[in-house]
PDB file of C-alpha atoms and ligand atoms in Angstrom:
ATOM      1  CA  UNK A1474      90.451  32.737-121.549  1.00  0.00           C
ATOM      2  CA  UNK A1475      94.091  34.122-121.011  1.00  0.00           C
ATOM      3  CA  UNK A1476      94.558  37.979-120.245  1.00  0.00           C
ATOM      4  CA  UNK A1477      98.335  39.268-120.720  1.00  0.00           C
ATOM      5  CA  UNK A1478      99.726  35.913-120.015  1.00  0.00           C
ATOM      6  CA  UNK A1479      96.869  35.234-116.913  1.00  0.00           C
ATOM      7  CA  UNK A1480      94.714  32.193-117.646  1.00  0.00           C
ATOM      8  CA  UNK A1481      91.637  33.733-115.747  1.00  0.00           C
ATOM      9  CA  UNK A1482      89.606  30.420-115.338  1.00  0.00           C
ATOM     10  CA  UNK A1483      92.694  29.099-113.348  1.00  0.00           C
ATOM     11  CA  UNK A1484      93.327  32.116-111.215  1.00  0.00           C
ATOM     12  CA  UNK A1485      89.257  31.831-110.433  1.00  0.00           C
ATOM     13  CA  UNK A1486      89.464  27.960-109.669  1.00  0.00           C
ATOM     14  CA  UNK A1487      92.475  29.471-106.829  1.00  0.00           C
ATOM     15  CA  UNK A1488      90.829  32.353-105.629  1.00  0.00           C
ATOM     16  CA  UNK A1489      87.785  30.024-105.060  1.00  0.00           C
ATOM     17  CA  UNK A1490      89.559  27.641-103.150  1.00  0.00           C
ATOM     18  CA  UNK A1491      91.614  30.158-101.253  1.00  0.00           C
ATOM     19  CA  UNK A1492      87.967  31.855 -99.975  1.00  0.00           C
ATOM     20  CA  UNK A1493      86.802  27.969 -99.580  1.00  0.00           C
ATOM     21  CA  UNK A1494      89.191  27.468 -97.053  1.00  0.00           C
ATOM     22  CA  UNK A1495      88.935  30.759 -95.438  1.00  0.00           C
ATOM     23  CA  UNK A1496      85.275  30.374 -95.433  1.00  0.00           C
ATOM     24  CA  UNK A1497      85.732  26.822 -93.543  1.00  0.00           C
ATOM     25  CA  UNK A1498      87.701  28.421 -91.204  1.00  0.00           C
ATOM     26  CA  UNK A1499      84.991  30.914 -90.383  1.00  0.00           C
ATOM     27  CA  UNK A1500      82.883  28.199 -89.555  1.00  0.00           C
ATOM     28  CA  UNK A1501      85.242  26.541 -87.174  1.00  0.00           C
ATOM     29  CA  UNK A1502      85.117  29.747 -85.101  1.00  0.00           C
ATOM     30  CA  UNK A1503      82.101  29.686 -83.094  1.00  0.00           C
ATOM     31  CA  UNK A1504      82.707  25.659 -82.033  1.00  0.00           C
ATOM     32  CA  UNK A1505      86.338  27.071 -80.927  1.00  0.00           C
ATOM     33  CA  UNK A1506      85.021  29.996 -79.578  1.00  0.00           C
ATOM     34  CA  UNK A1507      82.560  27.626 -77.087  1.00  0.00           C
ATOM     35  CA  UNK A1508      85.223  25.263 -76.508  1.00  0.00           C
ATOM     36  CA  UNK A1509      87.708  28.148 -75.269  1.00  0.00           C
ATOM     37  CA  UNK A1510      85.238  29.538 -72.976  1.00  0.00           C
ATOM     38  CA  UNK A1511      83.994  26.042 -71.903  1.00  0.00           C
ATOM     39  CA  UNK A1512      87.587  25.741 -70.724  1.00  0.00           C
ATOM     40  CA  UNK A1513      88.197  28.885 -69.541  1.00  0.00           C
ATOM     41  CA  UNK A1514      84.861  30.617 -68.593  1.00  0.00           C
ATOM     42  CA  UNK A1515      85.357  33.325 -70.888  1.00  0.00           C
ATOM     43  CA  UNK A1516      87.588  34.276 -73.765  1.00  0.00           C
ATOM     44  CA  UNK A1517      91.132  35.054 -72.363  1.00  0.00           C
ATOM     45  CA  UNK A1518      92.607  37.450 -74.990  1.00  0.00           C
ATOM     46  CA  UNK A1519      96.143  35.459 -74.982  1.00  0.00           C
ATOM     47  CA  UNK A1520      93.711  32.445 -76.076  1.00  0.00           C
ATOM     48  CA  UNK A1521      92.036  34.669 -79.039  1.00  0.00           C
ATOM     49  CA  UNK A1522      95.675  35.815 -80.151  1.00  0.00           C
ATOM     50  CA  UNK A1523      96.665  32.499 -80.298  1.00  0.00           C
ATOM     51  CA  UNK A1524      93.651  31.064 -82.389  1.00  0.00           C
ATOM     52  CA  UNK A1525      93.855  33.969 -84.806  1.00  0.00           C
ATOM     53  CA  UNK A1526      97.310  32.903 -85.918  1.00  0.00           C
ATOM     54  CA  UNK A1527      96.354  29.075 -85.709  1.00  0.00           C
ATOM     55  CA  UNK A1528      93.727  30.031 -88.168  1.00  0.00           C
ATOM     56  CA  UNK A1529      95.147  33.231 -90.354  1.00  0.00           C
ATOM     57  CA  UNK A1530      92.321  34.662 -89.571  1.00  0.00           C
ATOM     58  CA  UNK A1531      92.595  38.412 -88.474  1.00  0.00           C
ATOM     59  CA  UNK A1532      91.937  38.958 -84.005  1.00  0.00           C
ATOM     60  CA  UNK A1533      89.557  42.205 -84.853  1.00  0.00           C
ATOM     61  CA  UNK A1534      87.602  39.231 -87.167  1.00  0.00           C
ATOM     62  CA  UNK A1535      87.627  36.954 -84.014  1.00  0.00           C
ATOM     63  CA  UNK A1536      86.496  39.126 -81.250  1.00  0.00           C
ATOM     64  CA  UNK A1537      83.585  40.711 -83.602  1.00  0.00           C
ATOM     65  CA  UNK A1538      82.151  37.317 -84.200  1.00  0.00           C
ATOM     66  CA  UNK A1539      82.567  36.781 -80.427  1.00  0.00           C
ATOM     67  CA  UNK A1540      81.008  40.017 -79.830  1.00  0.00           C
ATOM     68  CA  UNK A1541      78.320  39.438 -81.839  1.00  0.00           C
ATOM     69  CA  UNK A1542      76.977  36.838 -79.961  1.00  0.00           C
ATOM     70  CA  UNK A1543      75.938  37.460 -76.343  1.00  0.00           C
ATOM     71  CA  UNK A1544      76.987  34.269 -74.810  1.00  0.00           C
ATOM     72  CA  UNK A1545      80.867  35.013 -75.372  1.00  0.00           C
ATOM     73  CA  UNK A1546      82.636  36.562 -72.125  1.00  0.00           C
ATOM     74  CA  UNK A1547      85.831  38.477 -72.382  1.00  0.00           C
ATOM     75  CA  UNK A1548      86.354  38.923 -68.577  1.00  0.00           C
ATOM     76  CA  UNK A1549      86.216  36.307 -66.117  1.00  0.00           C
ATOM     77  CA  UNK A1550      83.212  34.835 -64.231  1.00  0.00           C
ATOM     78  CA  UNK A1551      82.063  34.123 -60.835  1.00  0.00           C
ATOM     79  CA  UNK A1552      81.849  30.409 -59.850  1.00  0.00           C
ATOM     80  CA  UNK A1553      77.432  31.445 -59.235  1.00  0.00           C
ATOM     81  CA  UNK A1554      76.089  33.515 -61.910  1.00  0.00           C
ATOM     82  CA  UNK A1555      72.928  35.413 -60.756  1.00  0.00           C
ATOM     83  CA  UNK A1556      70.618  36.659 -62.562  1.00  0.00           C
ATOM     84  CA  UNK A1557      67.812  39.515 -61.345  1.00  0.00           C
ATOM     85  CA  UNK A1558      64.965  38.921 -64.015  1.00  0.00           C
ATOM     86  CA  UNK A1559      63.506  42.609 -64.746  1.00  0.00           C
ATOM     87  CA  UNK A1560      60.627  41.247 -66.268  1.00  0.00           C
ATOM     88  CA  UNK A1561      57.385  43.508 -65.679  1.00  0.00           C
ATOM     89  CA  UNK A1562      56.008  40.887 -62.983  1.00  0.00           C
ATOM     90  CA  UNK A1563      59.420  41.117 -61.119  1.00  0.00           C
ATOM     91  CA  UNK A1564      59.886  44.877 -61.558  1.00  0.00           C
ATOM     92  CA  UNK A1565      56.622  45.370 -60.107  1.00  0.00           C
ATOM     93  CA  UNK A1566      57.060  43.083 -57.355  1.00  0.00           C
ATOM     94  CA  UNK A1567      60.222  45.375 -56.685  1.00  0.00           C
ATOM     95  CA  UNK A1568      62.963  43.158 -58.424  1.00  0.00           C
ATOM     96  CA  UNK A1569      65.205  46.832 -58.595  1.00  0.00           C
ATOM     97  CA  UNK A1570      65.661  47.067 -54.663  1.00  0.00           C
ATOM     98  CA  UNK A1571      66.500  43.185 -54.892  1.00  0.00           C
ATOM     99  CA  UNK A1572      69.058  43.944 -57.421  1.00  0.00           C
ATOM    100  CA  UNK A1573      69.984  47.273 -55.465  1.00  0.00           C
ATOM    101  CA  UNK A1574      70.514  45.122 -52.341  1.00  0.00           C
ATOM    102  CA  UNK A1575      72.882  42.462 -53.977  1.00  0.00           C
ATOM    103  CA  UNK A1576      74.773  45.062 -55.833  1.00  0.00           C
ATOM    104  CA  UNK A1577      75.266  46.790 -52.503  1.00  0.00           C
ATOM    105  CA  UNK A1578      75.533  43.881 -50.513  1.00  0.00           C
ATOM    106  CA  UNK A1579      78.774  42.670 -52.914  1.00  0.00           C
ATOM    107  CA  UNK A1580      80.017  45.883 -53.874  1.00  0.00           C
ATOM    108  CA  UNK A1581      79.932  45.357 -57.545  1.00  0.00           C
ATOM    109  CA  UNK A1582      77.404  46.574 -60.350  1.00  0.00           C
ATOM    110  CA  UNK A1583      75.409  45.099 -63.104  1.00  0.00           C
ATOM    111  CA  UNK A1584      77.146  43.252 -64.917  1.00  0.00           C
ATOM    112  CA  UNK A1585      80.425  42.800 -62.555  1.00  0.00           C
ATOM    113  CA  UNK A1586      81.833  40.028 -60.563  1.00  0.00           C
ATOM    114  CA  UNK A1587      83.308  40.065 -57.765  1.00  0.00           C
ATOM    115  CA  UNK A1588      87.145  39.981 -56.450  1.00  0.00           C
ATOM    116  CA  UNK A1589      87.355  36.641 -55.576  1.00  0.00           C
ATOM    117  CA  UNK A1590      85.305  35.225 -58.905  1.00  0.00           C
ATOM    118  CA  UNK A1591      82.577  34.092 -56.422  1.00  0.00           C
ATOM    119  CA  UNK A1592      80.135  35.692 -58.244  1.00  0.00           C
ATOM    120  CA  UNK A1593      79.037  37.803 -61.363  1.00  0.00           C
ATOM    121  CA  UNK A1594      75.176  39.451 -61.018  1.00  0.00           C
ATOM    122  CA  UNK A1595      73.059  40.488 -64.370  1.00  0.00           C
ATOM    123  CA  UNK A1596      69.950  41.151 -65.494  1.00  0.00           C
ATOM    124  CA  UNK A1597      67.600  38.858 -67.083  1.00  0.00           C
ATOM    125  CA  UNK A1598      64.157  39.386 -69.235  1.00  0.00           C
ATOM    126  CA  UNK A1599      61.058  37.724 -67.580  1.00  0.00           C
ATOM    127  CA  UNK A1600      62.287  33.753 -66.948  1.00  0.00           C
ATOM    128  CA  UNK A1601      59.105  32.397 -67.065  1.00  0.00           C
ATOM    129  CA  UNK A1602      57.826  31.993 -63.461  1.00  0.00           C
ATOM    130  CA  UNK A1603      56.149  35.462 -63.345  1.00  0.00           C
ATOM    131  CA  UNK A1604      53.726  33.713 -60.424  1.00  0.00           C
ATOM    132  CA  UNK A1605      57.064  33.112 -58.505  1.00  0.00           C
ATOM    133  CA  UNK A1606      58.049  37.002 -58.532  1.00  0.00           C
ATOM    134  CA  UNK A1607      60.126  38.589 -57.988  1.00  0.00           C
ATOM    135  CA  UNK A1608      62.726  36.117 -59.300  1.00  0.00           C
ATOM    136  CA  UNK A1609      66.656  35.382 -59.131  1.00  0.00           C
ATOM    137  CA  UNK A1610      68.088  32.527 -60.337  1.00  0.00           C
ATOM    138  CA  UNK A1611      71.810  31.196 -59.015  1.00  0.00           C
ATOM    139  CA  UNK A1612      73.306  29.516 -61.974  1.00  0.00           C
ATOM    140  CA  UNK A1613      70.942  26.915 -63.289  1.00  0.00           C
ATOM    141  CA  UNK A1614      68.692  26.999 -60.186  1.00  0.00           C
ATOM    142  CA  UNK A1615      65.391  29.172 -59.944  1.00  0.00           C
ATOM    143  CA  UNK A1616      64.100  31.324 -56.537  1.00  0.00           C
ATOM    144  CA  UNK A1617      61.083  32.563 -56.093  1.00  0.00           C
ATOM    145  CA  UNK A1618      59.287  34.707 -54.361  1.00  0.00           C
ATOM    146  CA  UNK A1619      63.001  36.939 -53.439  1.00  0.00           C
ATOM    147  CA  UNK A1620      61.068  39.768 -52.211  1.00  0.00           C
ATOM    148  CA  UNK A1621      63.377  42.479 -50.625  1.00  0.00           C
ATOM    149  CA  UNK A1622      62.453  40.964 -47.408  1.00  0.00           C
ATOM    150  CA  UNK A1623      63.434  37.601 -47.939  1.00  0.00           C
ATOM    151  CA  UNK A1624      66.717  38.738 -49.548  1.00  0.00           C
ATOM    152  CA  UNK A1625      69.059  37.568 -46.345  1.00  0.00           C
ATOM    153  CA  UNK A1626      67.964  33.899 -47.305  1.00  0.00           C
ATOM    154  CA  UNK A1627      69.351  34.405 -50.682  1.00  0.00           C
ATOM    155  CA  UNK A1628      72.419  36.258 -50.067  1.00  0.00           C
ATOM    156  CA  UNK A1629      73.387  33.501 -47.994  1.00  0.00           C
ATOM    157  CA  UNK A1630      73.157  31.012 -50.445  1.00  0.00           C
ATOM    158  CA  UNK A1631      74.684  32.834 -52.980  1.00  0.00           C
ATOM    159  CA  UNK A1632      77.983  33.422 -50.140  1.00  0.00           C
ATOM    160  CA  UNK A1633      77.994  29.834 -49.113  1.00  0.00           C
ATOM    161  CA  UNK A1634      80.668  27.628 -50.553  1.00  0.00           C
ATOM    162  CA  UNK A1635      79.497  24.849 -53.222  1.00  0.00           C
TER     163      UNK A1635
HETATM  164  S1  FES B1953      58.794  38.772 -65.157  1.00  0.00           S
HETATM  165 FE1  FES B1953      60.196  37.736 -63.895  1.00  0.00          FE
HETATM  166  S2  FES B1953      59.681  35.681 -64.264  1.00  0.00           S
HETATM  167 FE2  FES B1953      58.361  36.728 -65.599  1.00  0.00          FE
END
């Protein structure tokens, strides 16, 4: 079918392929994305910048896929990632003065990590070990039992060097 001059079914066939290809590219991103950070520990914007050109696709496109998902970082990390689990067992077992203590203890917030990139502290929803409360865990490794007492054992830990 030709419009003016404009053979339509052709222009379709190129528009398709054009959105194919953007469309593959979309799909690239969240592999990339993992890799970056896998590299990195987070998403350095100077990396994001330069995948956007690599892949024509637009930055503000990049970082709200990345923000979309929760496991993308835009700030650096600490080397120990710990996590206060709010769960109700913990809360009630008084996981918030645990969490008070680190956050004074390192002089950082939720959320934060500290100067040196030793570490970064968060929240967490109940882990799983509710009999264990209140618990922490220190990258892939679980504690139990952290009550506010016991919190000088942990701190230690988390300040010793790997
Ligand atoms: S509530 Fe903390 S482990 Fe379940």
């Amino acid at each position: 079918m030709d419009i003016e001059g404009l053979d339509v079914e052709r222009e379709i066939g190129r528009v398709g392929r054009v959105l194919g290809e953007v469309e593959k590219k979309r799909g690239l991103l969240i592999p990339i994305l993992h890799r970056i950070q896998e590299d990195y520990g987070y998403l350095p914007g100077e990396a994001l910048e330069r995948l956007s050109k690599k892949l024509g696709l637009p930055l503000a496109e990049i970082y709200s896929v990345a923000s979309f998902y929760h496991q993308f970082h835009f700030k650096p990390r600490g080397k120990k990632i710990v996590r206060v689990c709010m769960g109700t067992a913990c809360h009630v077992r008084g996981a918030s003065k645990v969490l008070e203590t680190l956050e004074d203890r390192f002089r950082i917030d939720v959320g934060e990590t500290t100067e040196d990139l030793s570490m970064t502290l968060e929240t967490v929803g109940c882990v799983g070990c509710c009999g264990l409360a209140p618990v922490v865990t220190v990258n892939d490794e679980v504690l139990g039992e952290v009550s506010p007492k016991k919190i000088e054992g942990l701190i230690e830990m988390i300040e010793q060097e790997e």
